[in-house]
mmCIF file of C-alpha atoms in Angstrom:
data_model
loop_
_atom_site.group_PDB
_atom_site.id
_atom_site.type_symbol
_atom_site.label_atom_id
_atom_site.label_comp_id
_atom_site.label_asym_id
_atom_site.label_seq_id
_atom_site.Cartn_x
_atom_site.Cartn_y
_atom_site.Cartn_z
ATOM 1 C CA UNK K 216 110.096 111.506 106.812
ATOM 2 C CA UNK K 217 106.752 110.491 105.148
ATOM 3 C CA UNK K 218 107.661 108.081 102.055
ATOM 4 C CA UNK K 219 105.536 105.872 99.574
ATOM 5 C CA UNK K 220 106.662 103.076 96.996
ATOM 6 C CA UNK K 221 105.133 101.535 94.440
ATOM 7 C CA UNK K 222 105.817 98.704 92.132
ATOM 8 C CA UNK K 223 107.981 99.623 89.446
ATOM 9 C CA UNK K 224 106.423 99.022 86.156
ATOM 10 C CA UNK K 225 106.267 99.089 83.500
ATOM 11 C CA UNK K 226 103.283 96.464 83.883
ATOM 12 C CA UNK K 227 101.193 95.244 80.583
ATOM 13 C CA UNK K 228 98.199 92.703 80.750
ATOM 14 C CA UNK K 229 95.384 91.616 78.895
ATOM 15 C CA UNK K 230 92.139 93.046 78.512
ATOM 16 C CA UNK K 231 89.750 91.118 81.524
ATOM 17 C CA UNK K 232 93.109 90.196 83.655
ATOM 18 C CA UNK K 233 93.515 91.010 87.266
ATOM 19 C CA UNK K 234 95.362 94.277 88.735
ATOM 20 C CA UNK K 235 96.905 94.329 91.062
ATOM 21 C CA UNK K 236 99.799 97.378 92.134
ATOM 22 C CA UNK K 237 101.640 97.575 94.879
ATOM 23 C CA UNK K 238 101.876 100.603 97.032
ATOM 24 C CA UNK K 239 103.752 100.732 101.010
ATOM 25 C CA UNK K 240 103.869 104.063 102.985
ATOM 26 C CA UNK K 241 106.400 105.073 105.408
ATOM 27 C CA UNK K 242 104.465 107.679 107.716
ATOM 28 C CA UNK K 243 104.291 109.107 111.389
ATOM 29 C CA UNK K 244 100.565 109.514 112.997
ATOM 30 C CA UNK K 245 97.928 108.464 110.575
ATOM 31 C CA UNK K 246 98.365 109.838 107.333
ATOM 32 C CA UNK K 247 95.106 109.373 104.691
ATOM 33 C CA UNK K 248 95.854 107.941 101.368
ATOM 34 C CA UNK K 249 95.083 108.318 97.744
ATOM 35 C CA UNK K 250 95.529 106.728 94.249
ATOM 36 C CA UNK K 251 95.944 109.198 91.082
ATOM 37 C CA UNK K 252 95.320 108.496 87.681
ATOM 38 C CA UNK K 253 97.030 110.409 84.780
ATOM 39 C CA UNK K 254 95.663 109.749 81.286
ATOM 40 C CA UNK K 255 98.142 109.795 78.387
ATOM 41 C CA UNK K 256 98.227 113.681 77.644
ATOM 42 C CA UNK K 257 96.573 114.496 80.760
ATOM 43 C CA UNK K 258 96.865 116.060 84.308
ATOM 44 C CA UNK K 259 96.602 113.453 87.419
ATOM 45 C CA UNK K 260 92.997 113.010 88.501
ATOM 46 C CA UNK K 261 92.167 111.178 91.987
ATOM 47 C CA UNK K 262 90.867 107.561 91.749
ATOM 48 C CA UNK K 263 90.003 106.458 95.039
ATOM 49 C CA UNK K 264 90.855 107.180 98.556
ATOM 50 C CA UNK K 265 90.492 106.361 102.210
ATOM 51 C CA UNK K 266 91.106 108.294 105.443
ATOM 52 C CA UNK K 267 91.224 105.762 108.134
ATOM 53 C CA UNK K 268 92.651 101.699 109.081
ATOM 54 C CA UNK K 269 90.589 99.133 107.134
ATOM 55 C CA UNK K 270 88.775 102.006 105.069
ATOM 56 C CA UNK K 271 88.230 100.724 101.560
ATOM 57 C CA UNK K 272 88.124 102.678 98.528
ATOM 58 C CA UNK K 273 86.807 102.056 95.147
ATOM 59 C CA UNK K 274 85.967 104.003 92.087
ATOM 60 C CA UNK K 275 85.374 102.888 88.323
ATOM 61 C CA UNK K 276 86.139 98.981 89.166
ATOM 62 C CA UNK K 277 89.527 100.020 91.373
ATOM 63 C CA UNK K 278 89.754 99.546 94.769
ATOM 64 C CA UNK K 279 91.869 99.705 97.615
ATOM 65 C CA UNK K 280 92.438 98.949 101.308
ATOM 66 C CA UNK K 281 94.177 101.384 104.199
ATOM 67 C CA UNK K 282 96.103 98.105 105.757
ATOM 68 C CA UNK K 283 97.657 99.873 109.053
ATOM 69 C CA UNK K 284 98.997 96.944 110.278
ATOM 70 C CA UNK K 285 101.032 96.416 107.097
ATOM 71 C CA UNK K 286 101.739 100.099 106.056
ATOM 72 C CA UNK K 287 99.967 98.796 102.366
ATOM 73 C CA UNK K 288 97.163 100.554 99.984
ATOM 74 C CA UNK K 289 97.487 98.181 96.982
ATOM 75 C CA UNK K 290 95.340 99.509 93.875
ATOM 76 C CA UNK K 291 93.307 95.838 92.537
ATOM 77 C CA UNK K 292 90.655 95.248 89.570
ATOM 78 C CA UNK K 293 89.688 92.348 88.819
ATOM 79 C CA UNK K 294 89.248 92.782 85.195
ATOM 80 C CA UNK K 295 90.773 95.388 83.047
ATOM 81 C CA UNK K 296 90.301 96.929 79.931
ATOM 82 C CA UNK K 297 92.145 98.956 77.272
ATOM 83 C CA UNK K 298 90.724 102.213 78.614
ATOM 84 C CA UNK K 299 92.923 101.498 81.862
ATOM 85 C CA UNK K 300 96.197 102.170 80.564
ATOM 86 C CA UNK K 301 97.801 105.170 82.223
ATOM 87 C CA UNK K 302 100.384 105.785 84.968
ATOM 88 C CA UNK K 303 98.844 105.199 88.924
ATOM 89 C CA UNK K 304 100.327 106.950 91.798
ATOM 90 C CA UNK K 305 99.957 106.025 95.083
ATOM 91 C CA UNK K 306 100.203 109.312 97.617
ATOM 92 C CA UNK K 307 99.553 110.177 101.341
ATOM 93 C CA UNK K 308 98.769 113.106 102.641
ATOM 94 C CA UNK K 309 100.269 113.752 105.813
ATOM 95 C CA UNK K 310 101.215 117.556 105.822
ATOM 96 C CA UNK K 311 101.858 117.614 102.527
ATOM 97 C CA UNK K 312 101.144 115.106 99.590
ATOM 98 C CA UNK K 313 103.585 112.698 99.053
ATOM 99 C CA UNK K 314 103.548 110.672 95.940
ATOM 100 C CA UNK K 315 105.154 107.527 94.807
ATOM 101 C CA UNK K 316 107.179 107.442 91.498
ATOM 102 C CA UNK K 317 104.165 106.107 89.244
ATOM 103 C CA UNK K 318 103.165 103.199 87.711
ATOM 104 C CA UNK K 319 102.450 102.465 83.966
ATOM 105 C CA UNK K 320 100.200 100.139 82.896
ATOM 106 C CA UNK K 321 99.192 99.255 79.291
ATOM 107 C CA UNK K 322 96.550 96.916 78.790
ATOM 108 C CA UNK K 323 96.226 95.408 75.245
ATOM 109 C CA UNK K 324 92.994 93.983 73.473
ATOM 110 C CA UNK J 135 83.417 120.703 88.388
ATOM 111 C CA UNK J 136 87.195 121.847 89.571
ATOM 112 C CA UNK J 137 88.596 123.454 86.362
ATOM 113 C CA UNK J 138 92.551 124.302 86.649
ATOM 114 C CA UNK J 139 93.685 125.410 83.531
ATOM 115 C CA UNK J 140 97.426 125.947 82.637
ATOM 116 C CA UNK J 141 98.209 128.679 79.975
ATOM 117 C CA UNK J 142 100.444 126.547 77.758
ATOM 118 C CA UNK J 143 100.526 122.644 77.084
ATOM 119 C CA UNK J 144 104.074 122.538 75.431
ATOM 120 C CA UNK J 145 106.624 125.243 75.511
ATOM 121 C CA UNK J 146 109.910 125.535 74.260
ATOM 122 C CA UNK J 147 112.358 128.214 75.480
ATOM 123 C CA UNK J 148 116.210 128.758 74.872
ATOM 124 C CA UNK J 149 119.015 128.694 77.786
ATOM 125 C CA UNK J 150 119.083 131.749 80.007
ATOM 126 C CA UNK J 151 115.896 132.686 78.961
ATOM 127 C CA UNK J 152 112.886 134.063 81.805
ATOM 128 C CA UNK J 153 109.737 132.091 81.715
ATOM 129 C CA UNK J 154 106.501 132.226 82.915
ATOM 130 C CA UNK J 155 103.985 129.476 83.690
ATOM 131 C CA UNK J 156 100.491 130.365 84.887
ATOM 132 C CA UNK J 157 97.766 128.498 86.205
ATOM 133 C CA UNK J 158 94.885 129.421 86.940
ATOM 134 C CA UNK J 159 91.771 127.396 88.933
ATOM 135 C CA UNK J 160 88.006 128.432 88.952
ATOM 136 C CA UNK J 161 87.185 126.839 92.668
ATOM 137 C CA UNK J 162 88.058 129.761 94.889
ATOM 138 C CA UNK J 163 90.633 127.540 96.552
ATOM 139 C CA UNK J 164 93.089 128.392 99.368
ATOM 140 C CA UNK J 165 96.156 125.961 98.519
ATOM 141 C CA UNK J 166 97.731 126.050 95.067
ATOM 142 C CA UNK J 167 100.894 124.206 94.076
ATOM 143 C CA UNK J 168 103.789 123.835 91.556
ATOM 144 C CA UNK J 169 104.919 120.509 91.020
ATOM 145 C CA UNK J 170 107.293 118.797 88.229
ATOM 146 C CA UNK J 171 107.155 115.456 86.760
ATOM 147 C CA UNK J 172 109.855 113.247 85.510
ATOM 148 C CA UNK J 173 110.247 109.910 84.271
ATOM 149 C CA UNK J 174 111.197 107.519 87.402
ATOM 150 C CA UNK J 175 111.039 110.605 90.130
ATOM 151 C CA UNK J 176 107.463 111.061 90.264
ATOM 152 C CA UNK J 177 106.222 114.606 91.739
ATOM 153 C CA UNK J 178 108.199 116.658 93.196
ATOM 154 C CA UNK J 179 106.880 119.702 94.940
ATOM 155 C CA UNK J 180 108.489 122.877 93.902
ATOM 156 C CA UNK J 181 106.650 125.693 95.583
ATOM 157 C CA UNK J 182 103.198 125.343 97.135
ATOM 158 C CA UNK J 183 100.711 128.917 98.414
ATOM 159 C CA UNK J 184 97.774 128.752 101.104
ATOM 160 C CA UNK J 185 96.485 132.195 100.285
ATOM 161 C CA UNK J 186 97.389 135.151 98.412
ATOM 162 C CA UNK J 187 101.157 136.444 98.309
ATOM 163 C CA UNK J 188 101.917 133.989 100.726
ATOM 164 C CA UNK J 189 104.174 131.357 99.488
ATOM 165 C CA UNK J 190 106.014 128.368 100.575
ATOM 166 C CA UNK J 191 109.017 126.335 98.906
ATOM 167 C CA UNK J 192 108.596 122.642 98.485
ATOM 168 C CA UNK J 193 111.217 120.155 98.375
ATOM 169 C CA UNK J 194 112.748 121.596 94.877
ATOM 170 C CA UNK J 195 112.528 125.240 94.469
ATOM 171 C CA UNK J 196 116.347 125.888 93.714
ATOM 172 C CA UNK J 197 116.255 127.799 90.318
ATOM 173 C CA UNK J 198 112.349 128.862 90.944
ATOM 174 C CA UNK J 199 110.344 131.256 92.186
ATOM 175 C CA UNK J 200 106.391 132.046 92.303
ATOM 176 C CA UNK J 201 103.454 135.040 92.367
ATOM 177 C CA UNK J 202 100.113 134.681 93.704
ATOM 178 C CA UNK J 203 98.887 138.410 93.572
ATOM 179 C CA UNK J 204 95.237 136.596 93.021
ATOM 180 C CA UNK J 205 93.206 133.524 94.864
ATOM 181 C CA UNK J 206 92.676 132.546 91.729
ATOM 182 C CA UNK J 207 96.083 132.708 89.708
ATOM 183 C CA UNK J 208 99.418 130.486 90.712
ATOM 184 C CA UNK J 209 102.790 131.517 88.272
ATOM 185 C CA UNK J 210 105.705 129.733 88.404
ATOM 186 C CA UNK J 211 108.530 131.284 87.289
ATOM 187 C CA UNK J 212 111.619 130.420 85.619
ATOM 188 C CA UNK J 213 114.754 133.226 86.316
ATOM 189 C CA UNK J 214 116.858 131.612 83.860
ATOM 190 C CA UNK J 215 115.889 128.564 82.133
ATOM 191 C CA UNK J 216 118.619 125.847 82.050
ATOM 192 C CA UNK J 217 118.351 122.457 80.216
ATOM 193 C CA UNK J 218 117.923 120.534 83.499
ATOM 194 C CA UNK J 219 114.750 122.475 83.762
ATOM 195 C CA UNK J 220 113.541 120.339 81.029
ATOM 196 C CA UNK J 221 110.318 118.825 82.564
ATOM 197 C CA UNK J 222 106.257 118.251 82.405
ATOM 198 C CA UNK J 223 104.988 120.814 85.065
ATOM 199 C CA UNK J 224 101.623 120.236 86.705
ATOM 200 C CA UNK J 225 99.660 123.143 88.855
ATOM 201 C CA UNK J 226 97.174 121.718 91.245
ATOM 202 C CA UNK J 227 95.033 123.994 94.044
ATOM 203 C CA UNK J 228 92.788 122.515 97.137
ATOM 204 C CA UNK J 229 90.686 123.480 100.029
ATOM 205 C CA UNK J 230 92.612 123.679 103.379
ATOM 206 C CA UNK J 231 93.576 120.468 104.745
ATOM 207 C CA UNK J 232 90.322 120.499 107.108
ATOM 208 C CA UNK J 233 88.158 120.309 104.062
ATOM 209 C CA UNK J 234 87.655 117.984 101.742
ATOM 210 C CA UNK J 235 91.053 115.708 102.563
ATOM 211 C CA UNK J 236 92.889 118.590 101.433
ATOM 212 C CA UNK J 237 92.230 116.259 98.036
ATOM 213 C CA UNK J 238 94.368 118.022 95.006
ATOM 214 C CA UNK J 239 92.396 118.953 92.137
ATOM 215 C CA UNK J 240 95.266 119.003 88.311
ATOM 216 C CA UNK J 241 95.892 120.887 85.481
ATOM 217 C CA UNK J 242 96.659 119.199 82.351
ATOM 218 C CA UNK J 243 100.239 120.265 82.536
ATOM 219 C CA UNK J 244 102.908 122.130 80.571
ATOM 220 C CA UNK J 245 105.516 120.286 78.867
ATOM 221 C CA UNK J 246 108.796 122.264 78.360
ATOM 222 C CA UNK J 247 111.478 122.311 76.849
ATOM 223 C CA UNK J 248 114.460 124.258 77.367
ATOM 224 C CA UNK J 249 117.380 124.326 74.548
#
């Protein structure tokens, strides 16, 4: 069946460091794929997204490439700040929405 | 915007008792779905609806069930609450697939707490 994983965390960085989290999907046909964002306190909320092979998405500083050819939709941003700490899922949406198990990140000052 | 609201943000109910969640979303949406979050399992799909008193169970409904008498409104509902049921629950609606992505729009969630 459909499957994603992501890079256990929990990850913590400085403010202005690079991102980067890992996401692989396990899916038949050509599934499109997202990155959620949940807020401390807060419902998930959808960062970024693509639909098709090599479509990039980006939102807020984040982006991310649909990499067929290695079953991969890493989240990166180049520089980070304290406002960016919150869990990340990585999902695809095949029939249903599949999500990976999350992501923390904390970024201190 | 998409507004999904979610009647309660922390609840705490005793063993055995019958609870009710509700959401409720403001974007005449089709799909509307029950999920619950826990620390190192992600989402997990309970139930899921694409129209009204229609219903569908995800990959977890054992111990669940749901109403949608309204487009609008989504319950989730709790026969009798166990400990294990201890969990953040998150309602979420969309358009049909063919839409926009079939892209999920969240509520805020509902922490319980069953004792």
């Amino acid at each position: 069946g459909n499957s994603v994983t992501q890079m256990e965390g929990p990850v913590t960085l400085s403010e202005e460091a690079f991102l980067t989290i890992n996401c692989t999907y396990t899916a038949t046909g050509y599934p499109s794929l997202f990155w959620y964002v949940q807020y401390p306190g807060e419902g998930l909320q959808l960062l970024l997204k693509a639909t098709k092979a090599d479509d990039k998405g980006s939102n807020k500083g984040f982006e991310a490439t649909y990499r067929k050819e290695t079953t991969s939709f890493h989240l990166e941003k180049g520089s980070v700040q304290v406002s960016d700490s919150a869990v990340y899922f990585c999902a695809l949406k095949s029939e249903k929405l599949v999500f990976g198990k999350g992501t923390k990140l904390t970024v201190n000052p | 915007d998409v507004k999904v609201t979610q009647s309660s943000r922390y609840l705490v109910k005793r063993t055995g008792e019958k609870v009710f969640l509700e959401c409720v979303q403001d974007m005449d949406h089709e799909n509307m779905f029950w999920y619950r979050q826990d620390p190192g399992l992600g989402l997990r799909l309970i139930y899921f609806s694409y129209d009204v008193k229609m219903k569908e169970k995800g990959d977890i409904p054992e111990g669940y069930s749901v109403s949608r008498e309204k487009k609008e409104r989504f319950s989730l509902i709790l026969e009798s609450a166990s400990t294990n049921q201890t969990s953040m629950y998150l309602c979420a609606s969309s358009l049909p697939s063919t839409g926009t992505l079939g892209e999920q729009y969240f509520g805020p969630g509902t922490r319980l707490t069953v004792t």
